mmCIF file of C-alpha atoms in Angstrom:
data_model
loop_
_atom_site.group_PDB
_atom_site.id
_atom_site.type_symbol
_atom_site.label_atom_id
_atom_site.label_comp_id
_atom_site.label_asym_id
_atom_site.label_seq_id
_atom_site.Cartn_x
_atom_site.Cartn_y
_atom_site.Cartn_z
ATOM 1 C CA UNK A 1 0.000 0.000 0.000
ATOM 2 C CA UNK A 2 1.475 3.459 -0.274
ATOM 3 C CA UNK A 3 4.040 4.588 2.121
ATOM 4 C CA UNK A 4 2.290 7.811 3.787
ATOM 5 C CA UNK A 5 -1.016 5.230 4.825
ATOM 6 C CA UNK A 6 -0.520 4.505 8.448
ATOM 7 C CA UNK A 7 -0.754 0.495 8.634
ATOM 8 C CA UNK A 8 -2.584 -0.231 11.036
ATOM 9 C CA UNK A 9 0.091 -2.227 13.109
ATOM 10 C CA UNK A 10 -1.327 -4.368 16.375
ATOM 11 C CA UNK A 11 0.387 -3.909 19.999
ATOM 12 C CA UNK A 12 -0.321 -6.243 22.732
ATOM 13 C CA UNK A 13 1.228 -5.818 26.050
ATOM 14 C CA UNK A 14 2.486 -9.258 26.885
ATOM 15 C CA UNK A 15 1.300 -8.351 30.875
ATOM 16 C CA UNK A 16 -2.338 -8.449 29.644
ATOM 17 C CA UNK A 17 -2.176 -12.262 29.179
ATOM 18 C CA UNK A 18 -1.125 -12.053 32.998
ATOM 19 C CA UNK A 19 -4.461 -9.644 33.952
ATOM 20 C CA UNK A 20 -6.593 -12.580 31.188
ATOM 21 C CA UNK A 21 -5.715 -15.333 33.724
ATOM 22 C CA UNK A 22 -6.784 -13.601 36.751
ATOM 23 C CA UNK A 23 -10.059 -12.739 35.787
ATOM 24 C CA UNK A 24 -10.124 -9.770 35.046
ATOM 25 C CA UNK A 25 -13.266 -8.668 32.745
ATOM 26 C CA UNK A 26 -11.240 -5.432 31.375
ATOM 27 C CA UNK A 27 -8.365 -7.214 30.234
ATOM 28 C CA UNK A 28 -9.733 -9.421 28.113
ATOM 29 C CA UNK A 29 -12.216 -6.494 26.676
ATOM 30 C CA UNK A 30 -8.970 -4.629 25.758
ATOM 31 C CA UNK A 31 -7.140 -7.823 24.159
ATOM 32 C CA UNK A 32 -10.105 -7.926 22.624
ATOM 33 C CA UNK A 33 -10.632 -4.390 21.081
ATOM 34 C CA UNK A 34 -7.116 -4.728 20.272
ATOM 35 C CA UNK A 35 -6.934 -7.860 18.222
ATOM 36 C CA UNK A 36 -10.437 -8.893 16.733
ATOM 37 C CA UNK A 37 -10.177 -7.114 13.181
ATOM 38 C CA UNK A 38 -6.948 -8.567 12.630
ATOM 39 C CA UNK A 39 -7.573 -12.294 13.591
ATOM 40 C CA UNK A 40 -10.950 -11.714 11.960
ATOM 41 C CA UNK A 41 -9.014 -10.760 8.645
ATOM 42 C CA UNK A 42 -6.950 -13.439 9.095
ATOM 43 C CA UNK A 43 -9.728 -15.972 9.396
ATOM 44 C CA UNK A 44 -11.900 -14.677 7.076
ATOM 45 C CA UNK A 45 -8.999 -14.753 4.583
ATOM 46 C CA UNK A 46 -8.257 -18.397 5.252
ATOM 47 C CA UNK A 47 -11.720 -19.475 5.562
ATOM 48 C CA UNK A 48 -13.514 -17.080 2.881
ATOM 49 C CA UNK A 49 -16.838 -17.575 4.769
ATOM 50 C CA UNK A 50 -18.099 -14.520 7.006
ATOM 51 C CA UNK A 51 -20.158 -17.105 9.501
ATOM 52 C CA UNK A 52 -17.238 -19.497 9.563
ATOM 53 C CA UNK A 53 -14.559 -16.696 10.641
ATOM 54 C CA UNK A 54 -16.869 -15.172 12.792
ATOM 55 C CA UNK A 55 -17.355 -18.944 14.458
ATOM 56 C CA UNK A 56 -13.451 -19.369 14.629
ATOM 57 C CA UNK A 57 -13.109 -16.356 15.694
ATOM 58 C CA UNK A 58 -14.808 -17.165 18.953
ATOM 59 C CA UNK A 59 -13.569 -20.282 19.582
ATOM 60 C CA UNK A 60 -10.037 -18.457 19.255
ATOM 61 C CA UNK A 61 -11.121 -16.291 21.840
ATOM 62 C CA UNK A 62 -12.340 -19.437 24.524
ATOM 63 C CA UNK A 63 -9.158 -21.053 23.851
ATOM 64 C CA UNK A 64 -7.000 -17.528 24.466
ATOM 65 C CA UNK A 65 -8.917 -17.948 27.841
ATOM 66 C CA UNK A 66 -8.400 -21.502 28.415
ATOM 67 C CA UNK A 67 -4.627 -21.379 27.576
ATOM 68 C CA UNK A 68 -3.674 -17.912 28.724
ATOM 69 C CA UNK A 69 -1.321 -19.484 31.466
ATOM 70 C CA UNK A 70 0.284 -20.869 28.586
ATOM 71 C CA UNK A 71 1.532 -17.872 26.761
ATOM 72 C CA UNK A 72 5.164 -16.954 26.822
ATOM 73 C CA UNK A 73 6.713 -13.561 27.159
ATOM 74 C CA UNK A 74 9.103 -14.108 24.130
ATOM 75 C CA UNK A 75 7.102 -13.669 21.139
ATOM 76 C CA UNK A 76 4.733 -11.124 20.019
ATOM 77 C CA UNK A 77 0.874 -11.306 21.612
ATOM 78 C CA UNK A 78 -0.630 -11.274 18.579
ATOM 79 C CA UNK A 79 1.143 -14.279 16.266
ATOM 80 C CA UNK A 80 0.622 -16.511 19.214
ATOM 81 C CA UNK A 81 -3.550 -15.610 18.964
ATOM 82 C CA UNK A 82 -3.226 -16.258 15.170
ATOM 83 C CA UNK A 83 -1.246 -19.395 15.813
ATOM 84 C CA UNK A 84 -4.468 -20.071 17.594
ATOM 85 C CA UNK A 85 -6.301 -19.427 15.118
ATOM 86 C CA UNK A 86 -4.992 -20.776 12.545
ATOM 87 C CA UNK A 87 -4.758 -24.301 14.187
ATOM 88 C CA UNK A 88 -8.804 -24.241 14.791
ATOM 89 C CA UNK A 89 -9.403 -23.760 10.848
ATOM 90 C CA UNK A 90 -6.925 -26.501 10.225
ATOM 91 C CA UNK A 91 -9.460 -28.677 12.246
ATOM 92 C CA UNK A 92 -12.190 -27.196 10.971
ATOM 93 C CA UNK A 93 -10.923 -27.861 7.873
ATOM 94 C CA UNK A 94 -11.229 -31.773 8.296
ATOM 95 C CA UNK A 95 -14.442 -31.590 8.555
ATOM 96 C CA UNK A 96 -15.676 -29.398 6.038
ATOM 97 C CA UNK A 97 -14.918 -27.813 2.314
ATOM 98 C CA UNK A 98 -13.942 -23.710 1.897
ATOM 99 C CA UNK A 99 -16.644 -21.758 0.726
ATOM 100 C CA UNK A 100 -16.592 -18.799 -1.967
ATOM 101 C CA UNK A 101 -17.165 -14.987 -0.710
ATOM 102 C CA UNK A 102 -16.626 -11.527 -2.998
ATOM 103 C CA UNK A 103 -14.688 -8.750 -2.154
ATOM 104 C CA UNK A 104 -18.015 -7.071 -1.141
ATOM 105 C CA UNK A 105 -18.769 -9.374 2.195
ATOM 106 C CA UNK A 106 -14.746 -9.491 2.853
ATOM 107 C CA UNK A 107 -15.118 -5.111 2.400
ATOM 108 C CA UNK A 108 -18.244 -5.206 4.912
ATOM 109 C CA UNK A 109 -17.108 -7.607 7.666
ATOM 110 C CA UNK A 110 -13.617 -5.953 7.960
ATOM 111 C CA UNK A 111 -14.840 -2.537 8.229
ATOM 112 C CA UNK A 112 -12.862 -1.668 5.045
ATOM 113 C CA UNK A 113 -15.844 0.273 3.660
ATOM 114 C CA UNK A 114 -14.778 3.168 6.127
ATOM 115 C CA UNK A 115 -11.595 3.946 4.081
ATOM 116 C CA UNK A 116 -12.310 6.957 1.800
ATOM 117 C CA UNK A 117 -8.971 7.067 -0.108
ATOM 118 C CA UNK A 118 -10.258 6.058 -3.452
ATOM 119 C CA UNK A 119 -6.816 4.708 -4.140
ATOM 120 C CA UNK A 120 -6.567 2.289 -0.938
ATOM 121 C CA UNK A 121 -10.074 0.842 -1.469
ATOM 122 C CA UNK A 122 -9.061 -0.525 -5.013
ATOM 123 C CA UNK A 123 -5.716 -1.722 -4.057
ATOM 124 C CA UNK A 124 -7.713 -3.658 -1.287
ATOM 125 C CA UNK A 125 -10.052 -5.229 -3.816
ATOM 126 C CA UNK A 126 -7.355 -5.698 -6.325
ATOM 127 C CA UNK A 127 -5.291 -7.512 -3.623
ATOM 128 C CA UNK A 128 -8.864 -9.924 -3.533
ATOM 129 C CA UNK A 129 -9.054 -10.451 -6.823
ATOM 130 C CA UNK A 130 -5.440 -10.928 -7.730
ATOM 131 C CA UNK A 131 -3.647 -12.786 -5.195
ATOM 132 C CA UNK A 132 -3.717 -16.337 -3.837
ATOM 133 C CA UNK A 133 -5.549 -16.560 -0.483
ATOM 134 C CA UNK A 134 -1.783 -17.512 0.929
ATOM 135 C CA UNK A 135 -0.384 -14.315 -0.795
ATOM 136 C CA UNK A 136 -3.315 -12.384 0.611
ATOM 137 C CA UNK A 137 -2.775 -13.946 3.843
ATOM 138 C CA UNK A 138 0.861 -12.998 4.581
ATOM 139 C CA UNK A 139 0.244 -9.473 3.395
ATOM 140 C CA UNK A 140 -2.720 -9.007 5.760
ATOM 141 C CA UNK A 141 -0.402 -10.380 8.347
ATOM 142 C CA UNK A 142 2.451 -8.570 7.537
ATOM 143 C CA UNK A 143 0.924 -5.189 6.965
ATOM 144 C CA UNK A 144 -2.341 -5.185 9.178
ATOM 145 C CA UNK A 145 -1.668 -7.351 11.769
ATOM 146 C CA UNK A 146 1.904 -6.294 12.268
ATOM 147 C CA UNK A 147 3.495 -9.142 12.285
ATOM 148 C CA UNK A 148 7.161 -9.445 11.143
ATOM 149 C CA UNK A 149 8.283 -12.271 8.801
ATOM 150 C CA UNK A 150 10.272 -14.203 11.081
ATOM 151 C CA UNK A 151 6.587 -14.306 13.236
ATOM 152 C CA UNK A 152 5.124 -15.468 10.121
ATOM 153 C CA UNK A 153 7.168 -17.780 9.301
ATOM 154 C CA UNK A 154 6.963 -19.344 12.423
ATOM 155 C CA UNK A 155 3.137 -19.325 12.812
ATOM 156 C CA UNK A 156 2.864 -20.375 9.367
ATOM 157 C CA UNK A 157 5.795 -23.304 9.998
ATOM 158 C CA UNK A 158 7.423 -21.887 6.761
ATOM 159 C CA UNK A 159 10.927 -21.083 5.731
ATOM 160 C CA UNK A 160 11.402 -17.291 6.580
ATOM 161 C CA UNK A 161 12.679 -17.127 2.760
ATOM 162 C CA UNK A 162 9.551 -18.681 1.536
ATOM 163 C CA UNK A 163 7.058 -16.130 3.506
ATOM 164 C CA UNK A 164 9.733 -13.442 2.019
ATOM 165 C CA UNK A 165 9.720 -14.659 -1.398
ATOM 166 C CA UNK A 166 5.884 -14.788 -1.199
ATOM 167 C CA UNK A 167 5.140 -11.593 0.302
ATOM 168 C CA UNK A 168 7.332 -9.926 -2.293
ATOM 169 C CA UNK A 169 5.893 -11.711 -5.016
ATOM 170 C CA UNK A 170 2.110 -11.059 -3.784
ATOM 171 C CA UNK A 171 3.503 -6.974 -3.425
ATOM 172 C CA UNK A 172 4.956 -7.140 -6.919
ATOM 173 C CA UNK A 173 2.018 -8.413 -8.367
ATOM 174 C CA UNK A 174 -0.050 -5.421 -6.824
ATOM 175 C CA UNK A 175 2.725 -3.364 -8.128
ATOM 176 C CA UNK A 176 2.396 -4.702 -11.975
ATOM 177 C CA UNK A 177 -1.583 -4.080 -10.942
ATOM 178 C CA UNK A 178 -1.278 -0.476 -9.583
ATOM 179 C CA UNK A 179 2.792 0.785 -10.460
ATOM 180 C CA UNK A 180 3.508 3.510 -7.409
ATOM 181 C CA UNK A 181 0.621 3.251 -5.824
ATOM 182 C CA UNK A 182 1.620 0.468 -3.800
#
């Protein structure tokens, strides 16, 4: 996306997983706040099924809760929740077959339909239309969840030069797309 957009980069204080445990209501509200568009992204992107993220998306949350007491201080916050994540659509994934959705329902669940920059809404639906949901993944990732490669790799149980290669191929493609606005 263009340089001057501020990416909307996640920060978790690793201490709130701490506060989680205890009990405490506000805590998990603010992990909350903090971290449901981008794990809902990130679901939605794997899944491509509004209901179906929205479902993984709470049983994410119940197992945050359950396994809180197992989080590290080492990592970042956030890769660990989509590790989470990610592992529940894997199982879901057993069971059932992905199902289609457009650009329109991805636009409308993610809140995208906020952003007035003419320019940022059609790289957005380019970035649907163009790139593999793996390629669309990583970016969303990368540059709306915050995550750095290395964190994707890891969550992803890739090579770091794979997620590279990929993330620069899925940005070069929106390049050849849209030339400097990227």
């Amino acid at each position: 996306m263009k340089e001057d957009a501020p990416k909307r980069k996640v920060h978790i204080d690793e201490r709130m997983f701490e506060r989680v445990c205890q009990g405490e209501q506000d805590a998990f509200k603010e992990l909350y706040d903090l971290s449901y568009r981008p794990l809902y992204a990130f679901l939605l992107s794997y899944t491509q099924n509004a209901e179906d993220a929205k479902d993984l998306l709470q049983d994410t949350y119940i197992q945050i809760l359950k396994n809180c007491r197992k989080y590290q201080e080492k990592g970042n916050p956030m890769a660990w929740m989509m590790k989470i994540a990610k592992n529940l659509f894997l199982m879901k994934c057993r069971k059932e077959r992905e199902a289609d959705i457009s650009f329109e329902d991805m636009e409308e669940q993610l809140g995208f339909e906020d952003i007035t920059n003419t320019d940022d809404r059609i790289v957005l639906e380019k970035m649907f239309e163009t790139l593999s949901t793996e390629d669309r993944n990583l970016i969303i990732m990368h540059d709306i969840s915050g995550l750095k490669h290395r964190e994707i790799a890891k969550l992803l149980d890739m090579p770091l030069g794979t997620v590279l290669a990929r993330y620069s191929r899925g940005i070069r493609k929106l390049q050849k797309e849209f030339g400097e606005h990227i």
